[in-house]
Short mmCIF file of C-alpha atoms in Angstrom, two decimals:
data_model
loop_
_atom_site.label_atom_id
_atom_site.label_comp_id
_atom_site.label_asym_id
_atom_site.label_seq_id
_atom_site.Cartn_x
_atom_site.Cartn_y
_atom_site.Cartn_z
CA GLN A 1 15.08 -3.85 -11.33
CA LYS A 2 12.52 -3.00 -9.19
CA GLU A 3 12.82 -0.49 -6.62
CA VAL A 4 11.72 -3.07 -4.25
CA GLU A 5 11.78 -6.46 -4.28
CA GLN A 6 10.26 -9.40 -2.36
CA ASN A 7 9.96 -13.11 -3.12
CA SER A 8 6.61 -13.63 -4.24
CA GLY A 9 6.87 -17.33 -2.32
CA PRO A 10 4.54 -19.08 -1.17
CA LEU A 11 6.59 -19.51 2.11
CA SER A 12 5.18 -22.20 4.08
CA VAL A 13 5.93 -22.27 7.77
CA PRO A 14 4.98 -24.68 10.38
CA GLU A 15 2.81 -23.38 13.00
CA GLY A 16 4.77 -22.28 16.25
CA ALA A 17 7.80 -21.52 14.17
CA ILE A 18 9.70 -18.17 12.83
CA ALA A 19 8.61 -16.84 9.62
CA SER A 20 11.03 -14.73 7.86
CA LEU A 21 10.05 -12.65 5.15
CA ASN A 22 12.93 -10.36 3.21
CA CYS A 23 12.78 -7.02 1.20
CA THR A 24 15.54 -5.40 -0.47
CA TYR A 25 15.23 -1.92 -2.08
CA SER A 26 17.36 -0.06 -4.75
CA ASP A 27 16.77 3.77 -3.87
CA ARG A 28 19.75 4.52 -1.26
CA GLY A 29 17.55 7.88 -0.53
CA SER A 30 14.86 5.58 0.78
CA GLN A 31 14.84 6.10 4.86
CA SER A 32 11.46 4.79 6.09
CA PHE A 33 10.00 1.53 5.56
CA PHE A 34 6.82 -0.28 5.98
CA TRP A 35 5.30 -3.97 6.49
CA TYR A 36 1.77 -4.25 5.67
CA ARG A 37 -0.25 -7.60 5.72
CA GLN A 38 -2.66 -8.28 3.06
CA TYR A 39 -5.64 -10.83 3.50
CA SER A 40 -7.32 -12.31 0.12
CA GLY A 41 -9.50 -9.59 -1.19
CA LYS A 42 -8.51 -7.23 1.84
CA SER A 43 -6.85 -3.80 1.79
CA PRO A 44 -3.40 -3.69 3.09
CA GLU A 45 -3.03 -3.39 7.00
CA LEU A 46 -0.23 -1.64 8.74
CA ILE A 47 1.94 -4.05 10.82
CA MET A 48 5.03 -1.89 11.32
CA PHE A 49 7.23 0.68 10.50
CA ILE A 50 11.18 1.46 10.51
CA TYR A 51 13.50 3.89 9.96
CA SER A 52 16.41 3.57 12.12
CA ASN A 53 19.08 0.65 11.40
CA GLY A 54 18.73 -2.14 13.80
CA ASP A 55 15.67 -4.09 15.17
CA LYS A 56 12.05 -2.96 15.96
CA GLU A 57 9.99 -5.33 18.13
CA ASP A 58 6.17 -5.28 18.67
CA GLY A 59 4.58 -7.95 20.08
CA ARG A 60 5.19 -11.26 17.97
CA PHE A 61 6.76 -8.99 15.15
CA THR A 62 10.26 -7.93 14.65
CA ALA A 63 11.43 -5.54 11.54
CA GLN A 64 15.24 -5.30 10.92
CA LEU A 65 16.76 -2.73 8.57
CA ASN A 66 20.27 -2.59 7.13
CA LYS A 67 20.40 0.36 5.20
CA ALA A 68 24.11 -0.30 4.19
CA SER A 69 22.62 -3.62 2.42
CA GLN A 70 19.27 -1.97 1.19
CA TYR A 71 17.75 -4.66 3.14
CA VAL A 72 14.65 -4.91 5.35
CA SER A 73 13.15 -7.94 6.65
CA LEU A 74 10.08 -9.01 9.23
CA LEU A 75 10.27 -11.91 11.54
CA ILE A 76 6.79 -13.37 12.91
CA ARG A 77 7.78 -15.53 16.14
CA ASP A 78 5.32 -18.12 17.35
CA SER A 79 3.09 -18.28 13.84
CA GLN A 80 -0.48 -18.67 14.08
CA PRO A 81 -2.60 -20.10 10.94
CA SER A 82 -4.29 -16.22 11.18
CA ASP A 83 -0.54 -15.03 10.15
CA SER A 84 -1.34 -16.64 6.51
CA ALA A 85 -1.53 -13.69 4.32
CA THR A 86 0.42 -11.42 1.68
CA TYR A 87 3.11 -9.66 3.20
CA LEU A 88 3.93 -6.08 1.39
CA CYS A 89 6.80 -4.46 1.93
CA ALA A 90 7.27 -0.63 0.91
CA ALA A 91 9.79 2.15 0.83
CA TYR A 92 9.60 5.59 1.17
CA SER A 93 11.27 7.00 -1.87
CA SER A 94 13.47 9.84 -2.57
CA ALA A 95 10.67 11.10 -4.72
CA SER A 96 8.59 11.41 -1.81
CA LYS A 97 6.36 8.77 -2.29
CA ILE A 98 5.88 5.23 -0.91
CA ILE A 99 6.72 2.19 -2.98
CA PHE A 100 5.53 -1.33 -2.38
CA GLY A 101 6.89 -4.67 -3.63
CA SER A 102 4.76 -7.05 -4.95
CA GLY A 103 4.54 -9.07 -1.62
CA THR A 104 5.33 -12.52 -0.28
CA ARG A 105 2.69 -15.07 0.24
CA LEU A 106 2.93 -16.86 3.87
CA SER A 107 1.23 -19.72 4.87
CA ILE A 108 1.18 -21.37 8.07
CA ARG A 109 0.54 -25.01 8.02
CA PRO A 110 -1.12 -26.70 11.44
CA GLU B 1 -11.07 -0.37 11.34
CA THR B 2 -8.65 2.47 9.69
CA GLY B 3 -11.73 5.08 9.77
CA VAL B 4 -11.06 5.28 5.86
CA THR B 5 -14.01 4.31 3.68
CA GLN B 6 -14.66 4.06 0.08
CA SER B 7 -17.41 3.65 -2.48
CA PRO B 8 -18.58 1.78 -4.27
CA THR B 9 -17.28 -1.69 -3.06
CA HIS B 10 -17.52 -3.00 -6.63
CA LEU B 11 -17.69 -1.42 -10.11
CA ILE B 12 -18.25 -2.70 -13.91
CA LYS B 13 -17.60 -0.26 -16.52
CA THR B 14 -17.27 -0.93 -20.19
CA ARG B 15 -14.22 0.37 -22.39
CA GLY B 16 -14.27 3.97 -22.96
CA GLN B 17 -16.55 4.91 -19.84
CA GLN B 18 -15.50 7.29 -17.31
CA VAL B 19 -15.58 6.40 -13.39
CA THR B 20 -15.43 8.27 -10.45
CA LEU B 21 -14.37 6.77 -7.04
CA ARG B 22 -14.77 8.07 -3.53
CA CYS B 23 -12.94 8.04 -0.56
CA SER B 24 -13.42 9.62 2.80
CA SER B 25 -10.54 9.97 4.99
CA GLN B 26 -9.69 9.97 8.77
CA SER B 27 -10.89 13.25 10.14
CA GLY B 28 -7.70 15.39 10.62
CA HIS B 29 -5.78 13.43 8.01
CA ASN B 30 -4.59 16.20 5.30
CA THR B 31 -3.06 13.78 3.09
CA VAL B 32 -4.70 10.92 0.69
CA SER B 33 -2.85 8.71 -1.48
CA TRP B 34 -4.41 6.51 -4.16
CA TYR B 35 -3.08 3.13 -5.39
CA GLN B 36 -3.85 0.79 -8.19
CA GLN B 37 -3.34 -2.61 -7.39
CA ALA B 38 -3.70 -5.48 -9.88
CA LEU B 39 -4.08 -9.21 -9.31
CA GLY B 40 -0.62 -10.47 -8.03
CA GLN B 41 1.27 -7.32 -7.59
CA GLY B 42 1.62 -4.66 -5.04
CA PRO B 43 -0.12 -1.10 -4.80
CA GLN B 44 1.08 1.08 -7.38
CA PHE B 45 0.97 4.69 -6.38
CA ILE B 46 -1.27 7.01 -8.84
CA PHE B 47 -1.12 10.24 -6.97
CA GLN B 48 -1.10 11.90 -3.46
CA TYR B 49 -2.97 15.02 -2.62
CA TYR B 50 -2.43 17.26 0.49
CA ARG B 51 -4.78 20.20 1.53
CA GLU B 52 -6.44 19.97 -1.51
CA GLU B 53 -3.20 20.36 -3.88
CA GLU B 54 -1.57 17.34 -5.55
CA ASN B 55 1.44 16.59 -3.88
CA GLY B 56 3.20 13.76 -6.12
CA ARG B 57 2.01 11.70 -9.17
CA GLY B 58 3.22 8.38 -10.15
CA ASN B 59 3.59 7.10 -13.85
CA PHE B 60 -0.12 7.03 -14.52
CA PRO B 61 -1.49 8.91 -17.86
CA PRO B 62 -3.48 11.98 -17.22
CA ARG B 63 -6.98 10.46 -18.01
CA PHE B 64 -6.15 9.62 -13.94
CA SER B 65 -7.05 12.72 -12.18
CA GLY B 66 -8.45 13.45 -8.65
CA LEU B 67 -9.60 16.10 -6.36
CA GLN B 68 -9.59 16.33 -2.73
CA PHE B 69 -12.03 18.20 -0.53
CA PRO B 70 -12.07 20.39 2.61
CA ASN B 71 -14.01 17.78 4.07
CA TYR B 72 -11.42 14.89 4.14
CA SER B 73 -12.75 12.92 0.99
CA SER B 74 -11.55 12.74 -2.32
CA GLU B 75 -12.24 10.99 -5.75
CA LEU B 76 -10.50 9.42 -8.39
CA ASN B 77 -11.42 9.79 -11.56
CA VAL B 78 -10.54 7.84 -14.82
CA ASN B 79 -11.41 8.64 -18.35
CA ALA B 80 -11.55 6.74 -21.65
CA LEU B 81 -11.46 3.32 -19.67
CA GLU B 82 -9.34 0.68 -20.72
CA LEU B 83 -9.40 -3.14 -19.96
CA ASP B 84 -6.29 -3.14 -18.39
CA ASP B 85 -7.38 -0.63 -15.57
CA SER B 86 -9.56 -3.42 -14.20
CA ALA B 87 -7.85 -3.48 -10.85
CA LEU B 88 -8.42 -2.61 -6.96
CA TYR B 89 -8.32 1.18 -5.97
CA LEU B 90 -7.02 2.07 -2.84
CA CYS B 91 -6.95 5.09 -1.23
CA ALA B 92 -4.56 5.90 1.80
CA SER B 93 -4.92 8.59 4.28
CA SER B 94 -2.26 9.87 6.41
CA LEU B 95 -1.83 12.93 8.99
CA GLY B 96 1.11 14.98 7.62
CA GLY B 97 2.54 15.97 4.51
CA GLY B 98 3.44 12.59 3.08
CA GLY B 99 6.88 12.55 4.77
CA GLU B 100 8.88 9.85 5.93
CA THR B 101 7.57 8.99 9.01
CA ASP B 102 3.74 9.48 7.75
CA THR B 103 2.09 6.34 8.20
CA GLN B 104 -0.64 5.67 5.69
CA TYR B 105 -4.00 3.80 6.56
CA PHE B 106 -5.95 2.08 3.87
CA GLY B 107 -9.31 2.18 3.29
CA PRO B 108 -11.47 -1.35 1.94
CA GLY B 109 -11.03 -0.36 -1.82
CA THR B 110 -13.08 -0.21 -4.83
CA ARG B 111 -13.09 -3.49 -7.09
CA LEU B 112 -13.22 -2.20 -10.79
CA THR B 113 -13.83 -4.33 -13.51
CA VAL B 114 -13.77 -2.79 -17.19
CA LEU B 115 -15.26 -5.43 -19.87
#
């Protein structure tokens, strides 16, 4: 079992809709979680981090964390074509290092 | 822009050769982490340095080694290159000692191709 799991996609969402990206993790000792966006051929850029149960909002983005279910999600409201990218979920593991999932490809169709 | 730079951008080597990749962190960032990202995969943690000391290591063989310097620059050295070493190599810098809320900022990466 991978430590951080994501559906590889592609996830296709119409422009203006809500995109929902999900991630599960296996290490119950993980306390902090990160969402990165990566455009093709580019390096990851941080969107949000979350370490408390519940929701955290930043503009069009909302991160959700449920430690009991070991589940993290990212919602993107009013999706734009520029949101088309791979989204990487990462967990700060109890071994003190950041573990990344394989990423979900998101495609926003006009 | 994250303020983290890497060089070179692209590199082609042959099997058995050695390579050195370089990273310049944001000023004041004491921690640098190196990752290997194969095509279609997420970044895999290689190792981390905090104030010039190795602070953790992933599942990579000893032929992957690193250094961090007082001027916020660092190196990743790979000896005896193998075909599977072909990947995007990313460095990421952060302020603190790599703790749970220590956000990492990535450089643009070095694309290494091993022939």
